[in-house]
C-alpha cells in the first residue's frame, strides 16, 4: 500500500498574448505582495510538473524524521492562525510528533525558511481511536529549531486560509513532496466524490511522501492528501477526506493553542 504519506492549443499569437498577460499578473502580484491564483501556474489540468518556487509553493514543506538528515516522509503546509504557527497535514503523518520536523519551501537539501519542531498535534477522536480514514487530517503547532529565529513560520511564508464544504467538482491544486524527490510537484484537476466523506483527484506521480499535501481551492486549504487507502494505492489517483465541521473545529483548537 502506498501511504502518500488536493485546452485545446491556441494559435501562437494568442498564446504569446496570454503569456504576456500572465507575466504581467505575476509582476503585479509581487509588487503588491499578493498571491497569484493557482490557475496562473499554467499547467494543463491533470498534468503533474515540478512546482517552481513562488508564494504558494513556499507555504508547503516536507516533514522529516529527526532533521534534514533523517529523510522526508510526508508533506505539510502553513495555514493562517492568530499565533502564526499552525500547519496542516494528514493524521497518519504525525504518529511520532516528538521526532517530526517541518521544512517549508524545502528544495535540494536546503531549508530556506528554517526547520520547525512540532509542539502539539490536534487530531479527531475517530483517528485516535480507530484510524478512521474520514478523520485523516491533522493540525499542528510548530516552533523554530533555531532559537534565534524571532519570526513565526507564517510571518516568513504566509499561510493558507481554511475553507471547508467545497463543491463536489471543485478544481483542486495539490503540491507535495514524493519521498524520492528533493523538490515538490504540483498538479491541478477537477475532483469528484468517491463517497460523501471522501474526495478523489486524478494526478500522476503523486507517490509515497505526498501524504499530507494541501488540496487548494482558489488558494484556500480544502483538504489534505490522505483518507481512503491512506491517500491511494496507485500514484495516478489520490484521495482526501472531505473537510467538514469536525476538521474546522480541529483547526480552531490548534489556532487557539498557538
GROMACS .gro file of C-alpha atoms in nm:
model
  258
    1UNK     CA    1   0.000   0.000   0.000
    2UNK     CA    2   0.129   0.343  -0.087
    3UNK     CA    3   0.078   0.581   0.205
    4UNK     CA    4   0.118   0.907   0.024
    5UNK     CA    5   0.230   0.982   0.338
    6UNK     CA    6  -0.585   1.808  -0.313
    7UNK     CA    7  -0.742   2.310  -2.376
    8UNK     CA    8  -0.718   2.299  -2.678
    9UNK     CA    9  -0.397   2.454  -2.820
   10UNK     CA   10  -0.445   2.820  -2.902
   11UNK     CA   11  -0.294   2.987  -3.202
   12UNK     CA   12   0.064   3.100  -3.147
   13UNK     CA   13  -0.020   3.470  -3.143
   14UNK     CA   14  -0.288   3.418  -2.881
   15UNK     CA   15  -0.053   3.203  -2.672
   16UNK     CA   16   0.207   3.481  -2.677
   17UNK     CA   17  -0.054   3.734  -2.573
   18UNK     CA   18  -0.169   3.508  -2.286
   19UNK     CA   19   0.191   3.458  -2.178
   20UNK     CA   20   0.247   3.833  -2.161
   21UNK     CA   21  -0.069   3.874  -1.956
   22UNK     CA   22   0.037   3.604  -1.710
   23UNK     CA   23   0.381   3.758  -1.670
   24UNK     CA   24   0.222   4.095  -1.605
   25UNK     CA   25  -0.008   3.944  -1.344
   26UNK     CA   26   0.286   3.778  -1.171
   27UNK     CA   27   0.480   4.104  -1.165
   28UNK     CA   28   0.183   4.295  -1.025
   29UNK     CA   29   0.134   4.030  -0.757
   30UNK     CA   30   0.495   4.057  -0.649
   31UNK     CA   31   0.470   4.435  -0.624
   32UNK     CA   32   0.160   4.436  -0.407
   33UNK     CA   33   0.252   4.123  -0.206
   34UNK     CA   34  -0.049   3.914  -0.303
   35UNK     CA   35  -0.060   3.561  -0.432
   36UNK     CA   36  -0.110   3.477  -0.797
   37UNK     CA   37  -0.409   3.239  -0.825
   38UNK     CA   38  -0.326   2.872  -0.878
   39UNK     CA   39  -0.473   2.887  -1.230
   40UNK     CA   40  -0.190   3.117  -1.335
   41UNK     CA   41   0.056   2.832  -1.272
   42UNK     CA   42  -0.024   2.742  -1.633
   43UNK     CA   43  -0.004   2.363  -1.645
   44UNK     CA   44  -0.298   2.180  -1.809
   45UNK     CA   45  -0.539   2.000  -1.578
   46UNK     CA   46  -0.429   1.652  -1.480
   47UNK     CA   47  -0.060   1.710  -1.557
   48UNK     CA   48   0.197   1.681  -1.279
   49UNK     CA   49   0.508   1.900  -1.301
   50UNK     CA   50   0.777   2.046  -1.080
   51UNK     CA   51   0.640   2.318  -0.853
   52UNK     CA   52   0.851   2.628  -0.912
   53UNK     CA   53   0.929   2.846  -0.611
   54UNK     CA   54   0.654   3.101  -0.551
   55UNK     CA   55   0.438   3.233  -0.269
   56UNK     CA   56   0.213   2.926  -0.283
   57UNK     CA   57   0.481   2.657  -0.300
   58UNK     CA   58   0.686   2.820  -0.023
   59UNK     CA   59   0.399   2.761   0.221
   60UNK     CA   60   0.428   2.389   0.154
   61UNK     CA   61   0.709   2.186   0.305
   62UNK     CA   62   0.840   1.839   0.374
   63UNK     CA   63   0.815   1.654   0.706
   64UNK     CA   64   1.137   1.495   0.831
   65UNK     CA   65   1.228   1.245   1.099
   66UNK     CA   66   1.481   1.396   1.338
   67UNK     CA   67   1.608   1.660   1.095
   68UNK     CA   68   1.710   1.712   0.735
   69UNK     CA   69   1.942   1.411   0.750
   70UNK     CA   70   1.654   1.184   0.853
   71UNK     CA   71   1.482   1.188   0.514
   72UNK     CA   72   1.139   1.334   0.436
   73UNK     CA   73   0.834   1.112   0.451
   74UNK     CA   74   0.524   1.335   0.429
   75UNK     CA   75   0.412   1.685   0.329
   76UNK     CA   76   0.252   1.969   0.527
   77UNK     CA   77   0.153   2.331   0.472
   78UNK     CA   78   0.119   2.651   0.672
   79UNK     CA   79  -0.234   2.773   0.745
   80UNK     CA   80  -0.346   3.104   0.884
   81UNK     CA   81  -0.380   3.143   1.260
   82UNK     CA   82  -0.362   3.418   1.520
   83UNK     CA   83  -0.040   3.268   1.653
   84UNK     CA   84   0.106   3.232   1.303
   85UNK     CA   85   0.235   2.886   1.395
   86UNK     CA   86  -0.008   2.620   1.260
   87UNK     CA   87   0.049   2.364   0.986
   88UNK     CA   88  -0.190   2.110   0.828
   89UNK     CA   89  -0.108   1.754   0.723
   90UNK     CA   90  -0.256   1.404   0.726
   91UNK     CA   91  -0.319   1.246   1.067
   92UNK     CA   92  -0.123   0.936   0.965
   93UNK     CA   93   0.185   1.159   0.916
   94UNK     CA   94   0.211   1.267   1.281
   95UNK     CA   95   0.221   0.937   1.466
   96UNK     CA   96   0.554   1.035   1.627
   97UNK     CA   97   0.535   1.413   1.664
   98UNK     CA   98   0.829   1.442   1.906
   99UNK     CA   99   1.071   1.348   1.629
  100UNK     CA  100   0.890   1.519   1.338
  101UNK     CA  101   1.017   1.843   1.185
  102UNK     CA  102   0.876   2.070   0.915
  103UNK     CA  103   1.082   2.246   0.645
  104UNK     CA  104   0.869   2.494   0.444
  105UNK     CA  105   0.992   2.559   0.092
  106UNK     CA  106   1.239   2.270   0.113
  107UNK     CA  107   1.445   2.216  -0.204
  108UNK     CA  108   1.754   2.015  -0.288
  109UNK     CA  109   1.868   1.955   0.067
  110UNK     CA  110   1.812   2.312   0.184
  111UNK     CA  111   1.551   2.458   0.417
  112UNK     CA  112   1.540   2.827   0.312
  113UNK     CA  113   1.295   2.919   0.589
  114UNK     CA  114   1.450   2.706   0.859
  115UNK     CA  115   1.347   2.388   1.036
  116UNK     CA  116   1.043   2.385   1.263
  117UNK     CA  117   0.970   2.144   1.551
  118UNK     CA  118   0.618   2.022   1.617
  119UNK     CA  119   0.495   2.120   1.964
  120UNK     CA  120   0.137   1.995   1.957
  121UNK     CA  121  -0.092   1.788   1.735
  122UNK     CA  122  -0.470   1.805   1.700
  123UNK     CA  123  -0.649   1.504   1.550
  124UNK     CA  124  -1.009   1.386   1.575
  125UNK     CA  125  -1.113   1.107   1.816
  126UNK     CA  126  -1.211   0.898   1.515
  127UNK     CA  127  -0.847   0.885   1.414
  128UNK     CA  128  -0.707   0.838   1.764
  129UNK     CA  129  -0.946   0.555   1.848
  130UNK     CA  130  -0.968   0.369   1.519
  131UNK     CA  131  -0.771   0.545   1.243
  132UNK     CA  132  -1.094   0.635   1.065
  133UNK     CA  133  -0.996   0.744   0.711
  134UNK     CA  134  -1.264   1.013   0.727
  135UNK     CA  135  -1.062   1.173   1.010
  136UNK     CA  136  -0.722   1.158   0.837
  137UNK     CA  137  -0.635   1.524   0.882
  138UNK     CA  138  -0.426   1.692   1.150
  139UNK     CA  139  -0.332   2.042   1.252
  140UNK     CA  140  -0.011   2.101   1.446
  141UNK     CA  141   0.170   2.391   1.610
  142UNK     CA  142   0.539   2.449   1.541
  143UNK     CA  143   0.834   2.648   1.680
  144UNK     CA  144   1.169   2.720   1.512
  145UNK     CA  145   1.460   2.491   1.588
  146UNK     CA  146   1.683   2.798   1.564
  147UNK     CA  147   1.626   2.972   1.896
  148UNK     CA  148   1.748   3.295   1.741
  149UNK     CA  149   1.458   3.299   1.494
  150UNK     CA  150   1.220   3.573   1.614
  151UNK     CA  151   0.966   3.547   1.336
  152UNK     CA  152   0.692   3.285   1.315
  153UNK     CA  153   0.657   3.045   1.023
  154UNK     CA  154   0.353   3.229   0.889
  155UNK     CA  155   0.539   3.559   0.914
  156UNK     CA  156   0.805   3.413   0.685
  157UNK     CA  157   0.596   3.238   0.419
  158UNK     CA  158   0.233   3.334   0.477
  159UNK     CA  159  -0.048   3.086   0.534
  160UNK     CA  160  -0.344   2.935   0.351
  161UNK     CA  161  -0.694   3.018   0.470
  162UNK     CA  162  -0.904   2.714   0.555
  163UNK     CA  163  -1.223   2.664   0.352
  164UNK     CA  164  -1.445   2.364   0.419
  165UNK     CA  165  -1.757   2.243   0.235
  166UNK     CA  166  -1.628   2.284  -0.121
  167UNK     CA  167  -1.835   2.183  -0.427
  168UNK     CA  168  -1.817   1.816  -0.526
  169UNK     CA  169  -1.648   1.902  -0.857
  170UNK     CA  170  -1.412   2.171  -0.728
  171UNK     CA  171  -1.086   2.226  -0.915
  172UNK     CA  172  -0.805   2.143  -0.672
  173UNK     CA  173  -0.431   2.213  -0.682
  174UNK     CA  174  -0.212   1.962  -0.499
  175UNK     CA  175   0.150   2.040  -0.404
  176UNK     CA  176   0.362   1.770  -0.242
  177UNK     CA  177   0.697   1.602  -0.197
  178UNK     CA  178   0.744   1.245  -0.322
  179UNK     CA  179   0.988   1.065  -0.092
  180UNK     CA  180   1.227   1.003  -0.382
  181UNK     CA  181   1.246   1.368  -0.492
  182UNK     CA  182   1.404   1.677  -0.338
  183UNK     CA  183   1.167   1.929  -0.496
  184UNK     CA  184   0.786   1.945  -0.478
  185UNK     CA  185   0.540   1.853  -0.751
  186UNK     CA  186   0.225   2.042  -0.846
  187UNK     CA  187  -0.090   1.916  -1.019
  188UNK     CA  188  -0.435   2.064  -1.064
  189UNK     CA  189  -0.752   1.887  -1.171
  190UNK     CA  190  -1.123   1.875  -1.114
  191UNK     CA  191  -1.230   1.644  -0.833
  192UNK     CA  192  -1.521   1.411  -0.769
  193UNK     CA  193  -1.667   1.243  -0.466
  194UNK     CA  194  -1.573   0.882  -0.401
  195UNK     CA  195  -1.830   0.891  -0.120
  196UNK     CA  196  -1.998   1.155   0.092
  197UNK     CA  197  -1.685   1.172   0.306
  198UNK     CA  198  -1.402   1.116   0.054
  199UNK     CA  199  -1.288   1.319  -0.246
  200UNK     CA  200  -1.071   1.190  -0.535
  201UNK     CA  201  -0.842   1.353  -0.789
  202UNK     CA  202  -0.662   1.220  -1.096
  203UNK     CA  203  -0.298   1.333  -1.094
  204UNK     CA  204   0.001   1.115  -1.196
  205UNK     CA  205   0.323   1.063  -0.999
  206UNK     CA  206   0.192   1.156  -0.652
  207UNK     CA  207   0.382   0.872  -0.488
  208UNK     CA  208   0.491   0.794  -0.132
  209UNK     CA  209   0.577   1.109   0.062
  210UNK     CA  210   0.294   1.322  -0.074
  211UNK     CA  211   0.059   1.232   0.212
  212UNK     CA  212  -0.049   1.550   0.385
  213UNK     CA  213  -0.014   1.761   0.070
  214UNK     CA  214  -0.257   2.054   0.072
  215UNK     CA  215  -0.560   2.042  -0.156
  216UNK     CA  216  -0.611   2.405  -0.255
  217UNK     CA  217  -0.926   2.559  -0.398
  218UNK     CA  218  -0.878   2.920  -0.506
  219UNK     CA  219  -0.577   2.940  -0.275
  220UNK     CA  220  -0.754   2.803   0.033
  221UNK     CA  221  -0.696   2.470   0.208
  222UNK     CA  222  -0.991   2.240   0.132
  223UNK     CA  223  -0.832   1.909   0.238
  224UNK     CA  224  -0.507   1.715   0.257
  225UNK     CA  225  -0.389   1.409   0.067
  226UNK     CA  226  -0.483   1.109   0.280
  227UNK     CA  227  -0.800   0.935   0.391
  228UNK     CA  228  -0.917   0.642   0.179
  229UNK     CA  229  -0.637   0.386   0.133
  230UNK     CA  230  -0.400   0.621   0.314
  231UNK     CA  231  -0.434   0.860   0.021
  232UNK     CA  232  -0.435   0.595  -0.253
  233UNK     CA  233  -0.259   0.276  -0.357
  234UNK     CA  234  -0.164   0.391  -0.709
  235UNK     CA  235   0.015   0.718  -0.795
  236UNK     CA  236  -0.242   0.822  -1.058
  237UNK     CA  237  -0.538   0.866  -0.820
  238UNK     CA  238  -0.530   1.036  -0.480
  239UNK     CA  239  -0.785   1.096  -0.206
  240UNK     CA  240  -0.869   1.339   0.069
  241UNK     CA  241  -1.123   1.324   0.346
  242UNK     CA  242  -1.395   1.581   0.285
  243UNK     CA  243  -1.320   1.864   0.524
  244UNK     CA  244  -1.627   1.945   0.728
  245UNK     CA  245  -1.722   2.083   1.068
  246UNK     CA  246  -1.504   1.839   1.263
  247UNK     CA  247  -1.189   1.936   1.072
  248UNK     CA  248  -1.269   2.306   1.111
  249UNK     CA  249  -1.303   2.253   1.487
  250UNK     CA  250  -0.961   2.086   1.497
  251UNK     CA  251  -0.819   2.380   1.309
  252UNK     CA  252  -0.970   2.622   1.561
  253UNK     CA  253  -0.829   2.419   1.851
  254UNK     CA  254  -0.481   2.431   1.701
  255UNK     CA  255  -0.513   2.803   1.627
  256UNK     CA  256  -0.624   2.874   1.985
  257UNK     CA  257  -0.337   2.667   2.124
  258UNK     CA  258  -0.074   2.854   1.926
   0.00000   0.00000   0.00000
